């Protein structure tokens, strides 16, 4: 875009701020004719929200911010192999960091594409820019020669046969759809299996984060009526203002009806009964055909116990460690790979390190 502005004569100089936060090597990479390797800024505004909150500068896609350069991607210096299970943001970032450190890396993904949940909700109109990050990770897998197996469900016997030095579980999380509301007889869907079109859908938000907002916005493209009921003060209450306010505008423009400070009690024969979180009266919502509850998520860790029983040291990263968001998943991935610096290849303290700690304590 900067090149186009200059070529059109619309400006003599283009300044870029967030693009340099996402990839501080933007200029050298571009000048070296390697623009595809530039990590794209996807406009997530995690950086600006952090600054407005007087917190340390953070970036959704760049976990290197604030890290001493000497700790980043140090070569492992020996022939080692790594196996990653799950190609969401955590698995993708860990795979490229391991490859950059010199591990021979294999990435197994159950779906027919990479990107995990991010690839799914990036289909929402206001989130399509985020797909750029998924495409960049995909290019990185190819550039770094990472062995990717799609449509493959990890199998413990097969994993152990390859005897990888490092195993990382990046298998993500599963949305919780079963809450305390009485929804007997009403079709209930998770955010990823809800049909694209229908009559009147009620999105039930009990966490006040982005998931309900993005789900409501996406459904507004196909459902006749979308009502978002949130127990928060407003949808996206727990998010930074530049993100929440932008999405509130998108919901308004998409015609989503918002009922805030309310909990869903029941839906019977299409009549949704709500209660105000501060005991306020709430009107009944009529004609509800389906409910999509967003009640949080639980880690999906199908192989952890089996792998440990088979003798593997398993690192859980991203939502598989604790369901949070992409920024946390990417940071987990990088921190875990970089922490292998002071550990042996299996990620457990090396014998000499244990001895030196014991000596210091004594
Ligand atoms: C509707 C919704 C909207 C959201 N919006 C945002 C947002 O705007 N911003 C944000 O930061 N976060 C958002 N999140 C949260 C975010 O998507 C997750 O925190 C993030 O994707 C976690 O990344 P991950 O790599 O740990 O796991 P995931 O993205 O869940 O990826 C896990 C991958 O592992 C694969 N897998 C699972 N089991 C196996 C197996 N046995 N073998 C092989 N592969 C396997 C899965 O197919 C998947 O591809 C949203 C969540 C939801 C539900
Ligand atoms: S947090 Fe988002 S907007 Fe800020 S620099 Fe990173 S990718 Fe760009």
mmCIF file of N, CA and C and ligand atoms in Angstrom, residues 60 85-91 108-111 115-118 121 127 152-154 170-173 175 191-192 210-211 214-215 294 300 302-303 317-320 324-327 329, ligand 1:
data_model
loop_
_atom_site.group_PDB
_atom_site.id
_atom_site.type_symbol
_atom_site.label_atom_id
_atom_site.label_comp_id
_atom_site.label_asym_id
_atom_site.label_seq_id
_atom_site.Cartn_x
_atom_site.Cartn_y
_atom_site.Cartn_z
ATOM 1 N N UNK A 60 -0.071 -9.045 18.997
ATOM 2 C CA UNK A 60 -0.689 -10.355 18.817
ATOM 3 C C UNK A 60 0.234 -11.323 18.075
ATOM 4 N N UNK A 85 1.538 -31.095 17.676
ATOM 5 C CA UNK A 85 0.198 -31.604 17.364
ATOM 6 C C UNK A 85 -0.774 -30.435 17.445
ATOM 7 N N UNK A 86 -1.373 -30.090 16.304
ATOM 8 C CA UNK A 86 -2.314 -28.974 16.246
ATOM 9 C C UNK A 86 -1.698 -27.772 15.553
ATOM 10 N N UNK A 87 -2.341 -27.311 14.467
ATOM 11 C CA UNK A 87 -1.793 -26.196 13.686
ATOM 12 C C UNK A 87 -2.650 -24.946 13.813
ATOM 13 N N UNK A 88 -3.057 -24.618 15.058
ATOM 14 C CA UNK A 88 -3.657 -23.313 15.326
ATOM 15 C C UNK A 88 -2.520 -22.315 15.519
ATOM 16 N N UNK A 89 -2.824 -21.092 15.971
ATOM 17 C CA UNK A 89 -1.767 -20.089 16.163
ATOM 18 C C UNK A 89 -0.610 -20.603 17.018
ATOM 19 N N UNK A 90 -0.902 -21.348 18.096
ATOM 20 C CA UNK A 90 0.170 -21.827 18.983
ATOM 21 C C UNK A 90 1.069 -22.818 18.247
ATOM 22 N N UNK A 91 0.472 -23.799 17.586
ATOM 23 C CA UNK A 91 1.258 -24.817 16.886
ATOM 24 C C UNK A 91 2.050 -24.227 15.732
ATOM 25 N N UNK A 108 1.413 -31.938 12.900
ATOM 26 C CA UNK A 108 0.252 -32.779 12.562
ATOM 27 C C UNK A 108 -1.032 -31.997 12.833
ATOM 28 N N UNK A 109 -1.948 -31.977 11.867
ATOM 29 C CA UNK A 109 -3.199 -31.222 12.028
ATOM 30 C C UNK A 109 -4.377 -32.090 11.574
ATOM 31 N N UNK A 110 -5.418 -32.131 12.414
ATOM 32 C CA UNK A 110 -6.573 -32.978 12.116
ATOM 33 C C UNK A 110 -7.411 -32.433 10.949
ATOM 34 N N UNK A 111 -7.497 -31.100 10.825
ATOM 35 C CA UNK A 111 -8.343 -30.522 9.771
ATOM 36 C C UNK A 111 -7.598 -30.514 8.425
ATOM 37 N N UNK A 115 -4.432 -23.037 10.874
ATOM 38 C CA UNK A 115 -5.002 -21.784 11.393
ATOM 39 C C UNK A 115 -5.888 -21.977 12.610
ATOM 40 N N UNK A 116 -6.317 -23.228 12.864
ATOM 41 C CA UNK A 116 -7.122 -23.500 14.058
ATOM 42 C C UNK A 116 -8.374 -22.642 14.109
ATOM 43 N N UNK A 117 -8.752 -22.233 15.325
ATOM 44 C CA UNK A 117 -9.972 -21.428 15.491
ATOM 45 C C UNK A 117 -9.842 -20.071 14.804
ATOM 46 N N UNK A 118 -8.612 -19.555 14.744
ATOM 47 C CA UNK A 118 -8.420 -18.227 14.137
ATOM 48 C C UNK A 118 -8.856 -18.245 12.666
ATOM 49 N N UNK A 121 -12.897 -17.995 12.810
ATOM 50 C CA UNK A 121 -13.587 -16.727 13.068
ATOM 51 C C UNK A 121 -13.058 -15.587 12.203
ATOM 52 N N UNK A 127 -13.157 -9.293 10.506
ATOM 53 C CA UNK A 127 -11.928 -9.960 10.959
ATOM 54 C C UNK A 127 -11.109 -10.563 9.804
ATOM 55 N N UNK A 152 -4.715 -35.408 9.580
ATOM 56 C CA UNK A 152 -4.049 -36.501 10.291
ATOM 57 C C UNK A 152 -4.292 -36.328 11.783
ATOM 58 N N UNK A 153 -4.878 -37.337 12.394
ATOM 59 C CA UNK A 153 -5.078 -37.271 13.839
ATOM 60 C C UNK A 153 -3.902 -37.966 14.501
ATOM 61 N N UNK A 154 -3.293 -37.266 15.448
ATOM 62 C CA UNK A 154 -2.085 -37.799 16.075
ATOM 63 C C UNK A 154 -2.373 -39.127 16.768
ATOM 64 N N UNK A 170 -0.568 -28.680 20.956
ATOM 65 C CA UNK A 170 -1.196 -27.381 20.663
ATOM 66 C C UNK A 170 -2.598 -27.652 20.132
ATOM 67 N N UNK A 171 -3.307 -28.522 20.839
ATOM 68 C CA UNK A 171 -4.591 -29.023 20.340
ATOM 69 C C UNK A 171 -5.776 -28.128 20.705
ATOM 70 N N UNK A 172 -5.501 -26.960 21.280
ATOM 71 C CA UNK A 172 -6.539 -25.945 21.417
ATOM 72 C C UNK A 172 -7.564 -26.213 22.498
ATOM 73 N N UNK A 173 -8.778 -25.730 22.244
ATOM 74 C CA UNK A 173 -9.836 -25.835 23.251
ATOM 75 C C UNK A 173 -11.169 -26.091 22.571
ATOM 76 N N UNK A 175 -15.289 -25.070 22.810
ATOM 77 C CA UNK A 175 -16.233 -24.142 23.444
ATOM 78 C C UNK A 175 -17.210 -24.885 24.361
ATOM 79 N N UNK A 191 -20.270 -22.206 18.403
ATOM 80 C CA UNK A 191 -19.990 -21.103 17.471
ATOM 81 C C UNK A 191 -19.509 -21.569 16.102
ATOM 82 N N UNK A 192 -18.953 -22.783 16.041
ATOM 83 C CA UNK A 192 -18.409 -23.230 14.760
ATOM 84 C C UNK A 192 -19.326 -24.205 14.018
ATOM 85 N N UNK A 210 -14.610 -11.334 22.850
ATOM 86 C CA UNK A 210 -14.891 -11.116 21.431
ATOM 87 C C UNK A 210 -15.702 -12.236 20.792
ATOM 88 N N UNK A 211 -15.640 -13.439 21.383
ATOM 89 C CA UNK A 211 -16.226 -14.593 20.699
ATOM 90 C C UNK A 211 -17.711 -14.393 20.381
ATOM 91 N N UNK A 214 -18.152 -11.663 17.555
ATOM 92 C CA UNK A 214 -17.803 -12.132 16.212
ATOM 93 C C UNK A 214 -18.829 -13.140 15.707
ATOM 94 N N UNK A 215 -19.334 -13.976 16.626
ATOM 95 C CA UNK A 215 -20.339 -14.963 16.222
ATOM 96 C C UNK A 215 -21.614 -14.243 15.769
ATOM 97 N N UNK A 294 -22.129 -18.877 24.340
ATOM 98 C CA UNK A 294 -20.678 -18.640 24.440
ATOM 99 C C UNK A 294 -20.382 -18.530 25.929
ATOM 100 N N UNK A 300 -8.519 -28.770 25.187
ATOM 101 C CA UNK A 300 -8.708 -30.050 24.498
ATOM 102 C C UNK A 300 -7.347 -30.747 24.501
ATOM 103 N N UNK A 302 -6.353 -34.368 24.140
ATOM 104 C CA UNK A 302 -6.706 -35.769 23.962
ATOM 105 C C UNK A 302 -5.575 -36.750 24.256
ATOM 106 N N UNK A 303 -4.312 -36.334 24.074
ATOM 107 C CA UNK A 303 -3.226 -37.316 24.115
ATOM 108 C C UNK A 303 -2.280 -37.147 25.297
ATOM 109 N N UNK A 317 0.818 -25.975 25.027
ATOM 110 C CA UNK A 317 0.911 -24.545 24.703
ATOM 111 C C UNK A 317 -0.435 -24.042 24.178
ATOM 112 N N UNK A 318 -0.641 -22.734 24.270
ATOM 113 C CA UNK A 318 -1.872 -22.130 23.756
ATOM 114 C C UNK A 318 -3.079 -22.552 24.578
ATOM 115 N N UNK A 319 -4.227 -22.655 23.904
ATOM 116 C CA UNK A 319 -5.464 -23.021 24.608
ATOM 117 C C UNK A 319 -5.369 -24.408 25.238
ATOM 118 N N UNK A 320 -4.507 -25.281 24.723
ATOM 119 C CA UNK A 320 -4.364 -26.620 25.315
ATOM 120 C C UNK A 320 -3.785 -26.516 26.728
ATOM 121 N N UNK A 324 -7.364 -19.038 26.257
ATOM 122 C CA UNK A 324 -7.260 -17.576 26.370
ATOM 123 C C UNK A 324 -7.498 -16.968 24.992
ATOM 124 N N UNK A 325 -6.444 -16.416 24.381
ATOM 125 C CA UNK A 325 -6.620 -15.776 23.080
ATOM 126 C C UNK A 325 -5.372 -15.999 22.230
ATOM 127 N N UNK A 326 -5.367 -15.406 21.039
ATOM 128 C CA UNK A 326 -4.260 -15.652 20.106
ATOM 129 C C UNK A 326 -2.951 -15.077 20.645
ATOM 130 N N UNK A 327 -3.015 -13.883 21.231
ATOM 131 C CA UNK A 327 -1.794 -13.263 21.758
ATOM 132 C C UNK A 327 -1.127 -14.200 22.766
ATOM 133 N N UNK A 329 -1.583 -17.453 23.047
ATOM 134 C CA UNK A 329 -1.181 -18.714 22.397
ATOM 135 C C UNK A 329 0.179 -18.552 21.711
HETATM 136 C C1 LIG B 1 -15.966 -17.603 18.302
HETATM 137 C C2 LIG B 1 -14.589 -17.284 18.828
HETATM 138 C C3 LIG B 1 -13.995 -16.073 18.473
HETATM 139 C C4 LIG B 1 -12.718 -15.752 18.958
HETATM 140 N N1 LIG B 1 -12.182 -14.545 18.627
HETATM 141 C C5 LIG B 1 -10.942 -14.218 19.062
HETATM 142 C C6 LIG B 1 -10.353 -12.962 18.722
HETATM 143 O O1 LIG B 1 -10.962 -12.115 18.060
HETATM 144 N N2 LIG B 1 -9.086 -12.710 19.162
HETATM 145 C C7 LIG B 1 -8.387 -13.619 19.901
HETATM 146 O O2 LIG B 1 -7.227 -13.347 20.248
HETATM 147 N N3 LIG B 1 -8.914 -14.814 20.245
HETATM 148 C C8 LIG B 1 -10.176 -15.141 19.845
HETATM 149 N N4 LIG B 1 -10.712 -16.361 20.186
HETATM 150 C C9 LIG B 1 -9.875 -17.330 20.940
HETATM 151 C C10 LIG B 1 -8.802 -17.940 19.992
HETATM 152 O O3 LIG B 1 -9.397 -18.451 18.815
HETATM 153 C C11 LIG B 1 -8.016 -19.070 20.673
HETATM 154 O O4 LIG B 1 -7.532 -18.614 21.929
HETATM 155 C C12 LIG B 1 -6.814 -19.487 19.800
HETATM 156 O O5 LIG B 1 -7.243 -19.930 18.525
HETATM 157 C C13 LIG B 1 -6.012 -20.597 20.488
HETATM 158 O O6 LIG B 1 -5.016 -21.051 19.601
HETATM 159 P P1 LIG B 1 -4.427 -22.551 19.730
HETATM 160 O O7 LIG B 1 -3.438 -22.694 18.642
HETATM 161 O O8 LIG B 1 -3.993 -22.775 21.121
HETATM 162 O O9 LIG B 1 -5.674 -23.523 19.500
HETATM 163 P P2 LIG B 1 -6.720 -23.697 18.301
HETATM 164 O O10 LIG B 1 -6.862 -22.446 17.532
HETATM 165 O O11 LIG B 1 -7.939 -24.268 18.939
HETATM 166 O O12 LIG B 1 -6.044 -24.788 17.353
HETATM 167 C C14 LIG B 1 -5.911 -26.134 17.746
HETATM 168 C C15 LIG B 1 -5.686 -26.987 16.513
HETATM 169 O O13 LIG B 1 -5.388 -28.334 16.919
HETATM 170 C C16 LIG B 1 -6.050 -29.238 16.045
HETATM 171 N N5 LIG B 1 -6.212 -30.530 16.749
HETATM 172 C C17 LIG B 1 -6.969 -30.777 17.851
HETATM 173 N N6 LIG B 1 -6.835 -32.081 18.230
HETATM 174 C C18 LIG B 1 -5.975 -32.665 17.354
HETATM 175 C C19 LIG B 1 -5.426 -33.988 17.225
HETATM 176 N N7 LIG B 1 -5.739 -34.973 18.089
HETATM 177 N N8 LIG B 1 -4.562 -34.242 16.201
HETATM 178 C C20 LIG B 1 -4.229 -33.250 15.317
HETATM 179 N N9 LIG B 1 -4.726 -31.971 15.394
HETATM 180 C C21 LIG B 1 -5.575 -31.679 16.406
HETATM 181 C C22 LIG B 1 -7.366 -28.536 15.741
HETATM 182 O O14 LIG B 1 -7.953 -29.042 14.549
HETATM 183 C C23 LIG B 1 -6.913 -27.079 15.608
HETATM 184 O O15 LIG B 1 -6.551 -26.749 14.284
HETATM 185 C C24 LIG B 1 -12.016 -16.679 19.778
HETATM 186 C C25 LIG B 1 -12.629 -17.885 20.156
HETATM 187 C C26 LIG B 1 -13.907 -18.180 19.705
HETATM 188 C C27 LIG B 1 -14.574 -19.470 20.154
#
